[in-house]
Amino acid sequence: MKNFAYEKAADAQSALQLLARHHNARLLGGGTNLVDLMRENIEQPDALIDVSGLPLDRIEASADGGLVIGAAMKNTAVALDRVVRERYPLLAQAILFGASGQIRNMATVAGNLMQRTRCLYFYDGAAACNKREPGSGCDAIDGFNRMHAILGASAHCIATHPSDMCVALAALDAMVNVLGPDGERSVPLVDFHRLPGDTPHIETELRPDELITRIAIPPLPFARHSLYRKVRDRASYAFALVSVAAAIEVEDGKVKNVRLALGGVAHKPWRAFEAERTLVGAAADTESFTRAAEAELAPAQGLAHNAFKIELAKRTIVGVLGELADRA
Ligand code: SF4
């Protein structure tokens, strides 16, 4: 591991000042992904700015009736929060499906957003990887690509985003609040992560001199009836082949409102806007759910080892929506 400077920020403003002072710095939350990457020399920062102690570690009610979650909160604390469990159960479920108990106890909310892909070739210094070394190629495209993207991929990268929590946040219309030298700004979570295009090494809209401060979730009363389902190769401590986060409101047998997002299928948490458009006003039945799943997955493309995920995603969507509709 390369030598690096270590600084601990007392508050958000001092974190920004430290970011400005150090060249090639990274922000350190729980370190559950970044430290691994540094050990492998995939990340080689000159400085770590420790933001794990910032006073951004609580959940508060927002004026509009939603919630504001501090960026330094531990993942476990969010999942166990009573209000989160009651009003946004899909978020609590998604977090508890991620990683292990020990990792969730260390990992922060902001770190969850900023974690890097788990593409095996990204972690293998001997492999070609445009994300690790722009312009070097992508060994996953003709390699073992069982875990890789079926939506929104490019000829430069087919990696998937590994987070479960972010899939739930995408379904909930969450906003990412960031602080930079010019003040605060908010980015919709669905726009915060980028598709790979020809710059897969640029993964988010966060600028190098900015800090994530909070995640704002709007009020969404029907999210009390929501569900996160994760399909994976083993029952715990595995990344999603496909996951579905959904909330649905049914009135007189028809879909009045729906939020749907997919994980494990793209370079970013994938909000299923096409499926949502298909569903609103349709009968809340298997036929409509199947039509919506078909519409969402119509542009999907499979490779040698991951084509099965297209059908898996469709069936998981239909299963989750069916279960929620039955409950409604
Ligand atoms: Fe690298 Fe992306 Fe290709 Fe994986 S899929 S090897 S992360 S460029």
CSV table of C-alpha atoms and ligand atoms in Angstrom, one decimal:
chain,number,residue,atom,x,y,z
A,1,MET,CA,0.0,0.0,0.0
A,2,LYS,CA,1.3,3.5,-0.9
A,3,ASN,CA,2.0,5.9,1.9
A,4,PHE,CA,-0.7,8.5,2.5
A,5,ALA,CA,-1.5,11.4,4.8
A,6,TYR,CA,-4.3,11.1,7.3
A,7,GLU,CA,-6.5,13.9,8.5
A,8,LYS,CA,-9.6,13.9,10.6
A,9,ALA,CA,-12.3,16.5,9.8
A,10,ALA,CA,-14.3,17.9,12.7
A,11,ASP,CA,-17.1,19.2,10.6
A,12,ALA,CA,-18.3,19.6,7.0
A,13,GLN,CA,-16.5,22.9,6.4
A,14,SER,CA,-13.2,21.6,7.7
A,15,ALA,CA,-13.6,18.5,5.5
A,16,LEU,CA,-13.9,20.8,2.5
A,17,GLN,CA,-10.9,22.8,3.5
A,18,LEU,CA,-8.8,19.6,3.9
A,19,LEU,CA,-10.1,18.4,0.5
A,20,ALA,CA,-8.9,21.7,-1.0
A,21,ARG,CA,-5.5,21.4,0.7
A,22,HIS,CA,-4.6,17.9,-0.3
A,23,HIS,CA,-4.0,16.7,-3.8
A,24,ASN,CA,-5.6,13.4,-4.8
A,25,ALA,CA,-7.5,13.0,-1.5
A,26,ARG,CA,-10.3,10.6,-0.7
A,27,LEU,CA,-13.0,10.9,2.0
A,28,LEU,CA,-13.0,8.0,4.5
A,29,GLY,CA,-16.3,6.9,6.1
A,30,GLY,CA,-16.4,3.3,7.4
A,31,GLY,CA,-13.6,2.3,5.0
A,32,THR,CA,-15.3,-1.0,4.2
A,33,ASN,CA,-14.6,-0.7,0.4
A,34,LEU,CA,-12.0,2.0,0.1
A,35,VAL,CA,-9.4,0.3,2.5
A,36,ASP,CA,-9.7,-2.9,0.5
A,37,LEU,CA,-9.1,-1.1,-2.7
A,38,MET,CA,-6.1,0.7,-1.2
A,39,ARG,CA,-4.6,-2.6,0.0
A,40,GLU,CA,-4.9,-3.9,-3.6
A,41,ASN,CA,-3.3,-0.6,-4.9
A,42,ILE,CA,-6.5,0.0,-7.0
A,43,GLU,CA,-7.1,3.2,-5.1
A,44,GLN,CA,-3.9,5.1,-4.4
A,45,PRO,CA,-4.8,8.4,-2.7
A,46,ASP,CA,-2.2,10.8,-1.4
A,47,ALA,CA,-4.4,11.7,1.6
A,48,LEU,CA,-7.4,10.3,3.5
A,49,ILE,CA,-9.8,12.8,5.0
A,50,ASP,CA,-11.7,11.0,7.8
A,51,VAL,CA,-15.3,12.1,7.8
A,52,SER,CA,-16.7,9.3,10.0
A,53,GLY,CA,-17.0,11.6,13.0
A,54,LEU,CA,-18.9,14.5,11.3
A,55,PRO,CA,-22.1,15.5,13.1
A,56,LEU,CA,-24.1,14.1,10.2
A,57,ASP,CA,-25.2,11.0,12.1
A,58,ARG,CA,-28.9,11.2,12.7
A,59,ILE,CA,-32.3,10.9,11.0
A,60,GLU,CA,-34.6,13.9,11.2
A,61,ALA,CA,-38.1,14.6,10.0
A,62,SER,CA,-38.1,17.1,7.1
A,63,ALA,CA,-40.6,20.0,6.8
A,64,ASP,CA,-42.4,18.2,3.9
A,65,GLY,CA,-43.1,15.1,6.0
A,66,GLY,CA,-40.2,13.1,4.7
A,67,LEU,CA,-36.9,12.1,6.3
A,68,VAL,CA,-33.4,13.4,6.1
A,69,ILE,CA,-30.7,10.9,6.7
A,70,GLY,CA,-27.2,12.1,7.7
A,71,ALA,CA,-24.4,10.9,5.4
A,72,ALA,CA,-22.2,9.7,8.3
A,73,MET,CA,-24.9,7.4,9.7
A,74,LYS,CA,-24.1,3.7,9.9
A,75,ASN,CA,-26.1,1.5,7.6
A,76,THR,CA,-27.3,-0.6,10.5
A,77,ALA,CA,-28.6,2.4,12.3
A,78,VAL,CA,-30.7,3.4,9.3
A,79,ALA,CA,-32.1,-0.1,8.9
A,80,LEU,CA,-33.1,-0.3,12.6
A,81,ASP,CA,-34.6,3.1,12.8
A,82,ARG,CA,-38.3,2.8,13.8
A,83,VAL,CA,-39.6,5.4,11.4
A,84,VAL,CA,-37.6,4.0,8.5
A,85,ARG,CA,-39.0,0.5,9.2
A,86,GLU,CA,-42.6,1.7,9.5
A,87,ARG,CA,-42.7,4.2,6.6
A,88,TYR,CA,-40.1,2.9,4.2
A,89,PRO,CA,-39.7,-0.8,4.9
A,90,LEU,CA,-38.1,-1.5,1.5
A,91,LEU,CA,-35.2,0.7,2.6
A,92,ALA,CA,-34.7,-1.2,5.8
A,93,GLN,CA,-35.0,-4.5,4.0
A,94,ALA,CA,-32.5,-3.5,1.3
A,95,ILE,CA,-29.9,-2.5,3.8
A,96,LEU,CA,-30.3,-5.7,5.8
A,97,PHE,CA,-29.8,-7.7,2.6
A,98,GLY,CA,-26.5,-6.1,2.0
A,99,ALA,CA,-23.0,-7.3,3.0
A,100,SER,CA,-22.7,-8.7,6.6
A,101,GLY,CA,-23.7,-7.5,10.0
A,102,GLN,CA,-20.1,-6.4,10.8
A,103,ILE,CA,-19.8,-4.4,7.5
A,104,ARG,CA,-23.2,-2.8,8.0
A,105,ASN,CA,-22.1,-1.7,11.5
A,106,MET,CA,-19.1,0.1,10.0
A,107,ALA,CA,-20.3,1.3,6.6
A,108,THR,CA,-21.8,4.8,6.3
A,109,VAL,CA,-24.7,6.0,4.2
A,110,ALA,CA,-22.4,8.2,2.0
A,111,GLY,CA,-19.9,5.3,1.6
A,112,ASN,CA,-22.7,3.1,0.5
A,113,LEU,CA,-23.4,5.5,-2.4
A,114,MET,CA,-19.7,5.8,-3.3
A,115,GLN,CA,-18.7,2.1,-3.2
A,116,ARG,CA,-17.1,0.8,-6.3
A,117,THR,CA,-18.2,-2.1,-8.5
A,118,ARG,CA,-17.4,-5.6,-7.5
A,119,CYS,CA,-16.4,-6.6,-11.1
A,120,LEU,CA,-13.7,-9.2,-10.6
A,121,TYR,CA,-11.6,-7.8,-13.4
A,122,PHE,CA,-11.6,-4.4,-11.7
A,123,TYR,CA,-9.9,-6.0,-8.6
A,124,ASP,CA,-7.4,-8.0,-10.7
A,125,GLY,CA,-4.4,-5.8,-11.5
A,126,ALA,CA,-3.4,-8.1,-14.3
A,127,ALA,CA,-6.7,-7.7,-16.2
A,128,ALA,CA,-7.6,-5.0,-18.7
A,129,CYS,CA,-10.2,-2.6,-17.1
A,130,ASN,CA,-11.2,0.8,-18.5
A,131,LYS,CA,-12.6,1.7,-15.1
A,132,ARG,CA,-9.3,1.1,-13.3
A,133,GLU,CA,-7.1,2.2,-16.2
A,134,PRO,CA,-8.9,4.2,-18.8
A,135,GLY,CA,-8.2,3.1,-22.4
A,136,SER,CA,-6.9,-0.3,-21.4
A,137,GLY,CA,-9.9,-2.3,-22.5
A,138,CYS,CA,-12.5,-4.5,-20.7
A,139,ASP,CA,-11.7,-8.1,-20.0
A,140,ALA,CA,-15.2,-8.8,-18.7
A,141,ILE,CA,-16.9,-8.4,-22.1
A,142,ASP,CA,-15.5,-11.6,-23.4
A,143,GLY,CA,-14.7,-13.1,-20.0
A,144,PHE,CA,-16.8,-14.4,-17.1
A,145,ASN,CA,-19.7,-11.9,-17.0
A,146,ARG,CA,-22.3,-13.7,-14.9
A,147,MET,CA,-22.7,-10.7,-12.5
A,148,HIS,CA,-22.6,-8.0,-15.2
A,149,ALA,CA,-25.0,-5.5,-16.6
A,150,ILE,CA,-27.9,-6.2,-18.9
A,151,LEU,CA,-29.1,-2.6,-19.1
A,152,GLY,CA,-27.3,0.6,-20.0
A,153,ALA,CA,-23.9,-1.0,-20.5
A,154,SER,CA,-21.4,0.3,-23.1
A,155,ALA,CA,-18.6,-1.2,-25.2
A,156,HIS,CA,-16.2,0.3,-22.6
A,157,CYS,CA,-17.7,-1.2,-19.4
A,158,ILE,CA,-20.4,-3.7,-18.4
A,159,ALA,CA,-20.0,-3.4,-14.6
A,160,THR,CA,-22.9,-3.2,-12.2
A,161,HIS,CA,-23.4,-1.0,-9.1
A,162,PRO,CA,-23.2,-3.2,-6.0
A,163,SER,CA,-25.5,-1.3,-3.6
A,164,ASP,CA,-28.8,-2.6,-2.3
A,165,MET,CA,-29.6,0.5,-0.3
A,166,CYS,CA,-29.3,2.7,-3.4
A,167,VAL,CA,-31.9,0.6,-5.2
A,168,ALA,CA,-34.4,1.4,-2.5
A,169,LEU,CA,-33.5,5.0,-2.5
A,170,ALA,CA,-33.9,5.2,-6.3
A,171,ALA,CA,-37.4,3.8,-5.9
A,172,LEU,CA,-38.2,6.4,-3.2
A,173,ASP,CA,-37.2,9.5,-5.3
A,174,ALA,CA,-34.4,10.3,-2.8
A,175,MET,CA,-32.3,13.4,-3.2
A,176,VAL,CA,-28.5,13.5,-2.5
A,177,ASN,CA,-27.5,16.7,-0.8
A,178,VAL,CA,-23.9,17.7,-1.3
A,179,LEU,CA,-21.7,20.6,-0.1
A,180,GLY,CA,-18.9,22.2,-2.0
A,181,PRO,CA,-16.9,25.4,-2.2
A,182,ASP,CA,-19.9,27.1,-3.9
A,183,GLY,CA,-22.4,25.9,-1.3
A,184,GLU,CA,-25.0,23.2,-1.2
A,185,ARG,CA,-26.8,21.5,-4.1
A,186,SER,CA,-29.2,18.5,-4.4
A,187,VAL,CA,-29.0,15.8,-7.0
A,188,PRO,CA,-31.8,13.2,-7.6
A,189,LEU,CA,-30.4,9.8,-6.6
A,190,VAL,CA,-31.4,8.4,-9.9
A,191,ASP,CA,-29.1,10.9,-11.6
A,192,PHE,CA,-26.3,10.7,-9.0
A,193,HIS,CA,-24.7,7.6,-10.4
A,194,ARG,CA,-23.7,7.6,-14.1
A,195,LEU,CA,-24.0,5.0,-16.9
A,196,PRO,CA,-20.5,4.0,-18.1
A,197,GLY,CA,-20.5,5.4,-21.7
A,198,ASP,CA,-16.9,6.0,-22.7
A,199,THR,CA,-15.8,7.2,-19.2
A,200,PRO,CA,-16.6,4.3,-16.8
A,201,HIS,CA,-14.0,5.7,-14.4
A,202,ILE,CA,-16.3,8.6,-13.7
A,203,GLU,CA,-19.0,7.0,-11.7
A,204,THR,CA,-21.0,9.7,-10.0
A,205,GLU,CA,-21.9,13.4,-10.3
A,206,LEU,CA,-20.0,14.2,-7.1
A,207,ARG,CA,-17.2,16.6,-7.8
A,208,PRO,CA,-13.7,16.0,-6.3
A,209,ASP,CA,-14.1,19.1,-4.0
A,210,GLU,CA,-17.6,18.1,-2.7
A,211,LEU,CA,-18.9,16.1,0.2
A,212,ILE,CA,-22.2,14.2,0.6
A,213,THR,CA,-24.0,15.6,3.6
A,214,ARG,CA,-27.5,14.1,3.6
A,215,ILE,CA,-30.0,12.0,1.8
A,216,ALA,CA,-33.5,13.4,1.7
A,217,ILE,CA,-36.5,11.1,1.2
A,218,PRO,CA,-39.9,12.7,0.3
A,219,PRO,CA,-43.1,11.6,2.0
A,220,LEU,CA,-44.6,8.6,0.1
A,221,PRO,CA,-47.5,7.2,2.2
A,222,PHE,CA,-48.0,4.1,0.0
A,223,ALA,CA,-44.3,3.1,0.6
A,224,ARG,CA,-45.5,1.7,3.9
A,225,HIS,CA,-46.5,-1.2,1.7
A,226,SER,CA,-43.2,-1.8,0.0
A,227,LEU,CA,-40.8,-4.7,-0.6
A,228,TYR,CA,-37.2,-5.3,-1.5
A,229,ARG,CA,-36.3,-8.7,-3.0
A,230,LYS,CA,-32.8,-9.8,-3.7
A,231,VAL,CA,-31.9,-12.8,-5.8
A,232,ARG,CA,-28.4,-14.0,-5.3
A,233,ASP,CA,-26.2,-17.1,-5.6
A,234,ARG,CA,-26.2,-17.7,-1.8
A,235,ALA,CA,-28.4,-16.6,1.0
A,236,SER,CA,-26.1,-14.0,2.6
A,237,TYR,CA,-23.1,-11.9,2.0
A,238,ALA,CA,-23.5,-12.0,-1.8
A,239,PHE,CA,-24.2,-9.3,-4.4
A,240,ALA,CA,-27.4,-9.3,-6.3
A,241,LEU,CA,-27.9,-11.1,-9.6
A,242,VAL,CA,-31.1,-9.1,-9.7
A,243,SER,CA,-32.9,-7.2,-7.1
A,244,VAL,CA,-36.3,-5.3,-7.1
A,245,ALA,CA,-37.5,-2.5,-4.9
A,246,ALA,CA,-41.1,-1.7,-5.2
A,247,ALA,CA,-44.0,0.2,-3.6
A,248,ILE,CA,-47.5,0.1,-5.1
A,249,GLU,CA,-50.8,1.8,-4.4
A,250,VAL,CA,-53.9,-0.1,-5.6
A,251,GLU,CA,-57.4,1.4,-5.8
A,252,ASP,CA,-60.5,-0.4,-7.1
A,253,GLY,CA,-58.3,-3.1,-8.5
A,254,LYS,CA,-56.1,-0.7,-10.5
A,255,VAL,CA,-52.6,0.6,-10.0
A,256,LYS,CA,-52.9,4.2,-8.8
A,257,ASN,CA,-49.3,4.7,-8.0
A,258,VAL,CA,-46.1,2.7,-8.2
A,259,ARG,CA,-42.4,3.0,-7.7
A,260,LEU,CA,-40.0,0.4,-9.1
A,261,ALA,CA,-36.2,0.1,-9.2
A,262,LEU,CA,-33.8,-2.7,-10.1
A,263,GLY,CA,-30.4,-3.6,-8.8
A,264,GLY,CA,-27.7,-5.9,-10.1
A,265,VAL,CA,-28.6,-5.0,-13.7
A,266,ALA,CA,-26.8,-1.8,-14.6
A,267,HIS,CA,-23.9,0.5,-13.8
A,268,LYS,CA,-26.3,2.5,-11.6
A,269,PRO,CA,-29.4,1.7,-9.5
A,270,TRP,CA,-32.0,1.3,-12.3
A,271,ARG,CA,-35.3,3.1,-11.9
A,272,ALA,CA,-37.9,1.3,-13.9
A,273,PHE,CA,-39.6,4.3,-15.4
A,274,GLU,CA,-40.9,2.4,-18.4
A,275,ALA,CA,-42.6,-0.2,-16.3
A,276,GLU,CA,-44.1,2.5,-14.0
A,277,ARG,CA,-45.6,4.3,-17.0
A,278,THR,CA,-47.1,1.0,-18.2
A,279,LEU,CA,-48.6,0.2,-14.9
A,280,VAL,CA,-50.3,3.4,-13.8
A,281,GLY,CA,-54.1,3.0,-14.4
A,282,ALA,CA,-53.7,-0.7,-15.4
A,283,ALA,CA,-55.4,-3.6,-13.6
A,284,ALA,CA,-53.3,-4.7,-10.6
A,285,ASP,CA,-52.9,-8.3,-12.0
A,286,THR,CA,-50.3,-10.6,-13.3
A,287,GLU,CA,-51.0,-9.7,-16.9
A,288,SER,CA,-50.3,-6.0,-16.3
A,289,PHE,CA,-47.2,-6.8,-14.2
A,290,THR,CA,-45.8,-9.1,-16.9
A,291,ARG,CA,-46.5,-6.4,-19.6
A,292,ALA,CA,-44.6,-3.8,-17.5
A,293,ALA,CA,-41.7,-6.1,-16.9
A,294,GLU,CA,-41.5,-6.9,-20.6
A,295,ALA,CA,-41.5,-3.2,-21.4
A,296,GLU,CA,-38.7,-2.4,-18.9
A,297,LEU,CA,-36.5,-5.2,-20.1
A,298,ALA,CA,-37.1,-4.7,-23.8
A,299,PRO,CA,-33.8,-2.9,-24.3
A,300,ALA,CA,-31.9,-5.5,-22.2
A,301,GLN,CA,-28.9,-7.3,-23.7
A,302,GLY,CA,-27.3,-10.4,-22.4
A,303,LEU,CA,-23.8,-11.7,-22.9
A,304,ALA,CA,-22.3,-15.2,-22.7
A,305,HIS,CA,-23.0,-15.7,-19.0
A,306,ASN,CA,-25.6,-13.2,-17.9
A,307,ALA,CA,-28.4,-13.5,-20.4
A,308,PHE,CA,-30.5,-15.4,-17.8
A,309,LYS,CA,-30.8,-12.2,-15.8
A,310,ILE,CA,-33.2,-10.8,-18.3
A,311,GLU,CA,-35.8,-13.4,-17.6
A,312,LEU,CA,-34.9,-13.5,-13.9
A,313,ALA,CA,-35.5,-9.7,-13.7
A,314,LYS,CA,-38.9,-10.0,-15.3
A,315,ARG,CA,-40.0,-12.8,-13.1
A,316,THR,CA,-38.8,-11.0,-10.0
A,317,ILE,CA,-40.7,-7.9,-10.9
A,318,VAL,CA,-43.9,-9.8,-11.5
A,319,GLY,CA,-43.4,-11.8,-8.2
A,320,VAL,CA,-42.8,-8.7,-6.1
A,321,LEU,CA,-45.6,-6.6,-7.6
A,322,GLY,CA,-47.9,-9.6,-7.2
A,323,GLU,CA,-47.1,-10.0,-3.6
A,324,LEU,CA,-47.6,-6.3,-2.9
A,325,ALA,CA,-50.9,-6.3,-4.8
A,326,ASP,CA,-52.2,-9.3,-2.8
A,327,ARG,CA,-51.3,-7.5,0.4
A,328,ALA,CA,-53.1,-4.3,-0.8
B,1,SF4,FE1,-13.5,-2.9,-15.8
B,1,SF4,FE2,-16.0,-2.3,-16.2
B,1,SF4,FE3,-14.8,-4.1,-17.8
B,1,SF4,FE4,-15.3,-4.7,-15.2
B,1,SF4,S1,-16.8,-4.3,-16.8
B,1,SF4,S2,-13.4,-5.0,-16.4
B,1,SF4,S3,-15.1,-2.7,-14.2
B,1,SF4,S4,-14.3,-1.9,-17.6
